[in-house]
XYZ file of C-alpha atoms in Angstrom:
358
model
C -17.096 -2.830 -26.318
C -18.935 -0.750 -28.845
C -22.507 0.358 -28.322
C -24.820 -2.337 -29.732
C -26.735 -1.370 -32.813
C -29.362 -3.252 -34.799
C -27.268 -5.505 -36.985
C -29.304 -6.185 -40.095
C -27.279 -8.524 -42.278
C -26.301 -7.173 -45.663
C -24.082 -10.003 -46.755
C -23.972 -10.626 -50.511
C -23.641 -14.318 -51.145
C -20.691 -15.307 -53.304
C -20.377 -12.037 -55.181
C -17.334 -10.184 -56.406
C -17.961 -7.584 -53.681
C -16.680 -10.135 -51.173
C -13.230 -10.151 -52.806
C -11.238 -7.429 -51.104
C -8.456 -5.661 -53.024
C -5.879 -7.471 -50.863
C -7.380 -10.894 -51.627
C -7.633 -10.031 -55.323
C -3.924 -9.166 -55.385
C -3.105 -12.468 -53.683
C -5.035 -14.323 -56.369
C -3.141 -12.422 -59.043
C 0.174 -13.390 -57.435
C -0.931 -17.045 -57.455
C -1.815 -16.718 -61.158
C 1.558 -15.124 -61.957
C 3.470 -17.811 -60.065
C 1.313 -20.590 -61.527
C 1.785 -19.532 -65.151
C 5.493 -18.862 -64.577
C 6.005 -22.328 -63.049
C 4.190 -24.133 -65.873
C 6.088 -22.075 -68.443
C 9.392 -22.970 -66.803
C 8.552 -26.676 -66.520
C 7.381 -26.969 -70.145
C 10.359 -25.017 -71.469
C 12.864 -27.031 -69.404
C 11.255 -30.331 -70.510
C 11.287 -29.308 -74.147
C 7.563 -29.957 -74.581
C 6.407 -26.364 -74.782
C 4.182 -25.677 -77.758
C 4.484 -22.636 -79.996
C 1.151 -21.303 -78.725
C 2.189 -21.642 -75.064
C 5.606 -20.116 -75.690
C 3.775 -17.025 -76.915
C 0.758 -17.018 -74.570
C 2.499 -17.734 -71.225
C 4.518 -14.484 -71.131
C 1.516 -12.600 -72.522
C -0.722 -13.847 -69.672
C 1.955 -13.209 -67.045
C 2.424 -9.663 -68.349
C -1.348 -9.092 -68.278
C -1.581 -10.291 -64.666
C 1.324 -8.059 -63.641
C -0.380 -5.085 -65.304
C -3.697 -5.855 -63.535
C -1.809 -6.191 -60.241
C -0.313 -2.719 -60.703
C -3.691 -1.270 -61.714
C -5.286 -2.751 -58.568
C -3.494 -0.048 -56.562
C -5.101 2.682 -58.667
C -8.587 4.163 -58.442
C -9.894 2.035 -61.286
C -13.136 0.174 -60.664
C -12.284 -3.143 -59.009
C -15.115 -4.937 -60.800
C -13.586 -3.962 -64.142
C -10.256 -5.422 -63.043
C -12.041 -8.635 -62.035
C -13.535 -8.845 -65.523
C -10.139 -8.235 -67.097
C -8.469 -10.934 -65.004
C -11.217 -13.400 -65.858
C -10.927 -12.528 -69.554
C -7.209 -13.376 -69.467
C -7.775 -16.777 -67.806
C -10.826 -17.806 -69.823
C -9.341 -16.519 -73.067
C -6.137 -18.483 -72.550
C -7.815 -21.756 -71.567
C -10.319 -21.741 -74.437
C -7.910 -20.586 -77.152
C -5.158 -22.944 -75.961
C -7.436 -25.978 -75.995
C -8.835 -25.064 -79.413
C -5.326 -24.528 -80.815
C -4.178 -27.941 -79.630
C -7.197 -29.567 -81.284
C -6.274 -28.138 -84.685
C -4.525 -30.428 -87.188
C -0.756 -30.791 -86.660
C -0.968 -29.032 -83.267
C -1.631 -32.108 -81.157
C 1.442 -31.668 -78.983
C 1.569 -32.271 -75.265
C -1.233 -30.241 -73.702
C -3.233 -30.349 -70.493
C -5.381 -27.395 -71.499
C -8.649 -29.272 -72.046
C -8.783 -30.619 -68.514
C -8.530 -27.085 -67.129
C -11.537 -25.741 -69.049
C -13.863 -26.396 -66.105
C -12.005 -23.675 -64.200
C -13.703 -21.090 -66.402
C -17.027 -21.801 -64.699
C -15.561 -21.805 -61.204
C -13.627 -18.589 -61.686
C -16.578 -16.748 -63.225
C -18.491 -17.044 -59.951
C -15.414 -16.133 -57.958
C -14.572 -12.910 -59.784
C -17.929 -11.744 -61.094
C -21.197 -10.811 -59.463
C -23.664 -13.705 -59.401
C -26.213 -11.929 -61.600
C -23.565 -11.127 -64.193
C -21.951 -14.563 -64.006
C -24.841 -16.326 -65.763
C -24.463 -14.550 -69.137
C -20.676 -14.814 -68.885
C -21.059 -18.563 -68.321
C -23.268 -18.868 -71.411
C -20.762 -16.966 -73.567
C -17.840 -19.078 -72.338
C -19.820 -22.285 -72.896
C -20.781 -21.381 -76.481
C -17.251 -20.196 -77.323
C -15.769 -23.414 -75.930
C -18.109 -25.831 -77.724
C -18.276 -24.007 -81.067
C -14.530 -23.322 -81.133
C -13.635 -26.949 -80.442
C -16.120 -28.228 -83.022
C -14.617 -25.970 -85.702
C -11.113 -27.163 -84.778
C -12.041 -30.856 -84.749
C -14.046 -30.903 -87.979
C -10.961 -29.839 -89.942
C -9.279 -33.192 -89.354
C -12.172 -35.510 -88.443
C -15.527 -36.543 -89.821
C -18.625 -34.586 -88.945
C -19.896 -37.445 -86.792
C -16.611 -37.756 -84.895
C -16.301 -34.013 -84.334
C -19.928 -33.822 -83.252
C -19.531 -36.756 -80.847
C -16.458 -35.258 -79.166
C -17.964 -31.795 -78.784
C -21.273 -33.278 -77.593
C -19.436 -35.179 -74.855
C -17.597 -32.000 -73.964
C -20.880 -30.041 -73.892
C -22.543 -32.598 -71.608
C -19.572 -32.537 -69.230
C -19.560 -28.740 -69.133
C -23.321 -28.574 -68.565
C -22.846 -30.863 -65.571
C -20.047 -28.605 -64.280
C -22.297 -25.561 -64.597
C -25.299 -27.315 -63.042
C -23.334 -28.566 -60.025
C -21.685 -25.191 -59.500
C -25.010 -23.366 -59.816
C -26.533 -25.784 -57.292
C -23.797 -24.923 -54.822
C -24.411 -21.217 -55.457
C -28.155 -21.598 -54.874
C -27.580 -23.530 -51.653
C -25.212 -20.813 -50.467
C -27.684 -18.061 -51.357
C -30.556 -19.875 -49.621
C -28.441 -20.502 -46.534
C -27.350 -16.853 -46.354
C -30.923 -15.635 -46.815
C -32.132 -17.846 -43.970
C -29.275 -16.638 -41.760
C -30.042 -13.011 -42.648
C -33.733 -13.443 -41.765
C -32.803 -15.150 -38.485
C -30.416 -12.297 -37.635
C -33.099 -9.742 -38.454
C -35.669 -11.446 -36.232
C -33.122 -11.751 -33.427
C -32.257 -8.073 -33.710
C -35.930 -7.098 -33.525
C -36.218 -9.197 -30.358
C -33.576 -7.037 -28.666
C -34.450 -3.596 -30.055
C -37.234 -1.257 -28.985
C -39.063 -0.518 -32.236
C -40.230 2.947 -31.133
C -36.928 4.426 -29.963
C -34.502 2.143 -31.891
C -32.409 1.562 -28.786
C -32.047 -1.693 -26.888
C -35.144 -2.958 -25.136
C -35.161 -4.614 -21.705
C -34.288 -8.025 -23.148
C -31.451 -6.487 -25.166
C -30.047 -4.701 -22.118
C -30.081 -7.893 -20.081
C -28.357 -9.742 -22.917
C -25.564 -7.159 -23.138
C -25.158 -7.099 -19.352
C -24.752 -10.878 -19.332
C -22.304 -10.810 -22.248
C -20.159 -8.246 -20.434
C -19.990 -10.605 -17.443
C -20.179 -7.678 -15.037
C -20.182 -9.949 -11.976
C -16.898 -11.663 -12.874
C -14.617 -12.010 -9.860
C -11.567 -12.715 -12.018
C -11.926 -9.497 -14.002
C -13.565 -6.926 -11.783
C -15.391 -4.372 -13.890
C -15.530 -0.677 -13.105
C -18.933 0.561 -14.233
C -21.896 2.703 -13.311
C -25.603 2.248 -14.019
C -27.758 5.309 -14.681
C -31.529 4.927 -14.516
C -33.360 7.806 -16.196
C -37.028 8.602 -15.756
C -38.982 11.265 -17.658
C -40.650 13.589 -15.183
C -44.461 13.861 -15.309
C -44.611 11.784 -18.475
C -48.156 10.646 -17.689
C -49.296 14.257 -17.971
C -47.707 14.495 -21.425
C -49.788 11.527 -22.565
C -52.972 12.724 -20.847
C -52.782 16.283 -22.192
C -51.346 15.670 -25.664
C -52.173 12.071 -26.540
C -50.056 8.966 -26.873
C -48.793 9.845 -30.348
C -47.139 12.962 -28.989
C -45.948 10.944 -26.009
C -44.302 8.467 -28.378
C -42.637 11.354 -30.203
C -41.271 12.672 -26.895
C -39.880 9.219 -26.064
C -38.279 8.948 -29.472
C -36.709 12.413 -29.300
C -35.363 11.826 -25.814
C -33.870 8.481 -26.839
C -32.162 10.190 -29.764
C -30.815 12.956 -27.541
C -29.468 10.454 -25.000
C -27.885 8.367 -27.750
C -26.086 11.357 -29.244
C -24.866 12.574 -25.850
C -23.329 9.410 -24.421
C -19.960 7.952 -25.414
C -19.947 5.353 -28.233
C -18.795 2.731 -25.716
C -21.742 3.380 -23.392
C -24.814 1.139 -23.488
C -28.242 2.744 -23.827
C -31.604 1.041 -23.631
C -35.250 1.579 -22.825
C -36.011 -0.274 -19.627
C -39.745 0.160 -19.994
C -42.384 2.892 -20.168
C -40.640 6.224 -19.698
C -37.500 4.750 -18.107
C -34.131 4.473 -19.828
C -30.936 2.867 -18.591
C -27.315 3.630 -19.378
C -24.300 1.480 -18.576
C -21.007 3.336 -18.676
C -17.648 1.629 -18.219
C -14.340 2.759 -16.750
C -15.384 6.229 -15.625
C -14.621 7.908 -12.333
C -17.576 9.044 -10.180
C -16.797 12.610 -11.195
C -16.947 11.696 -14.882
C -20.206 9.813 -14.364
C -21.751 12.800 -12.629
C -20.574 15.088 -15.435
C -22.209 12.734 -17.959
C -25.462 12.652 -15.975
C -25.561 16.428 -15.800
C -24.884 16.666 -19.520
C -27.795 14.310 -20.173
C -30.123 16.216 -17.841
C -29.265 19.535 -19.491
C -29.581 18.169 -23.025
C -33.090 16.833 -22.380
C -34.215 20.026 -20.615
C -33.442 21.958 -23.812
C -35.711 19.777 -25.945
C -38.893 21.176 -27.456
C -41.298 18.652 -28.993
C -44.450 19.954 -30.723
C -44.383 23.131 -28.615
C -43.940 21.046 -25.472
C -41.062 22.473 -23.451
C -39.866 22.052 -19.889
C -39.273 18.352 -20.499
C -37.088 17.130 -17.658
C -35.610 13.898 -16.389
C -34.525 12.514 -13.039
C -31.463 10.279 -12.796
C -30.378 7.727 -10.212
C -26.837 6.340 -10.276
C -25.311 3.158 -8.867
C -21.585 2.358 -8.917
C -19.972 -1.053 -9.154
C -17.892 -0.401 -6.038
C -21.088 -0.091 -4.001
C -22.173 -3.722 -4.446
C -21.011 -7.173 -5.543
C -23.555 -7.848 -8.313
C -25.124 -5.950 -11.167
C -28.569 -6.572 -9.670
C -27.476 -4.897 -6.439
C -25.938 -1.975 -8.350
C -29.162 -1.619 -10.298
C -31.143 -1.601 -7.026
C -28.927 1.186 -5.685
C -29.466 3.239 -8.851
C -33.207 2.614 -8.639
C -33.303 3.749 -5.003
C -31.392 6.894 -5.921
C -33.862 7.543 -8.742
C -36.712 7.241 -6.242
C -34.946 9.807 -4.057
C -34.486 12.138 -7.053
C -38.196 11.884 -7.925
C -39.139 12.754 -4.359
C -36.685 15.647 -4.211
C -38.415 17.842 -6.740
C -37.439 15.948 -9.938
C -35.169 17.288 -12.704
C -32.231 16.277 -10.547
C -29.530 13.647 -10.092
C -28.938 11.435 -7.075
C -25.976 9.172 -6.394
C -23.724 8.069 -3.558
C -22.788 11.087 -1.442
C -24.661 13.429 -3.762
């Protein structure tokens, strides 16, 4: 288990940043297979239009090229734009072409136009999707009106494009509503995660507080009889810390606490758990170490702190008490053993370590 850290959510709701290169390549493969299948079906059935006979291989080639470029160092966002341009360009131009006079062959292009608004929010960043949506909407409506008016009356062409515009506005509105709901939901979740993290983190030292330590201990299920854990608890107390506060003030005392917490955090293993138990006491949980390794860690911690100098304050020392999981049957009992050993260390001249048989 990795050392817990404040986990402030940075999730970006429904943005292109969420599409990993691997997922993007999978989408490109789907596009290649989809266009190839439709091309094959239309060609085999003899209903393929001149426009599609030209545009299908062009789109497939473009997707293959983008797929190859996705393995390069090119900006992924630019590739997303390019892929979207291929899809949107094909759907709009194909539908417009089939609405021109004498081109009214079999075509399902118009019913796929709504995909342009779905894909824009899939491939592009939300903030950039809005202008892209507006451009696609205008190109779709104006292009179809120009195509229709060549073979229909102004009123008929206007009626058809107006119906199309209303339908597309509804598509955009419903999709944007879903986006807003997603954004709001993610923002609420992010705020809840932030508040929860603050509840488990000591704001002064930025390590776990007492509540956070207890939470991690419970999550590790240290008292499990099915999976017996090998661990040690180190309780660390800053020697004569009251004198530091009395002689130098609480602001300096807070700085000493913060510096010591940083030193402890940098000295322990990434898998170890560090927290501030309260006042000038810290606690470390270390897993799967032999007693010799635990003692070596404790000595390393003691030496590291003794070398600290904070605002001309030197001779900062700590006392450490250690309890091992083999000494008791519960984490509370192990903690009590470590606490008793700390008491012995404090009464033995301080700046020392006490543990079983030591």
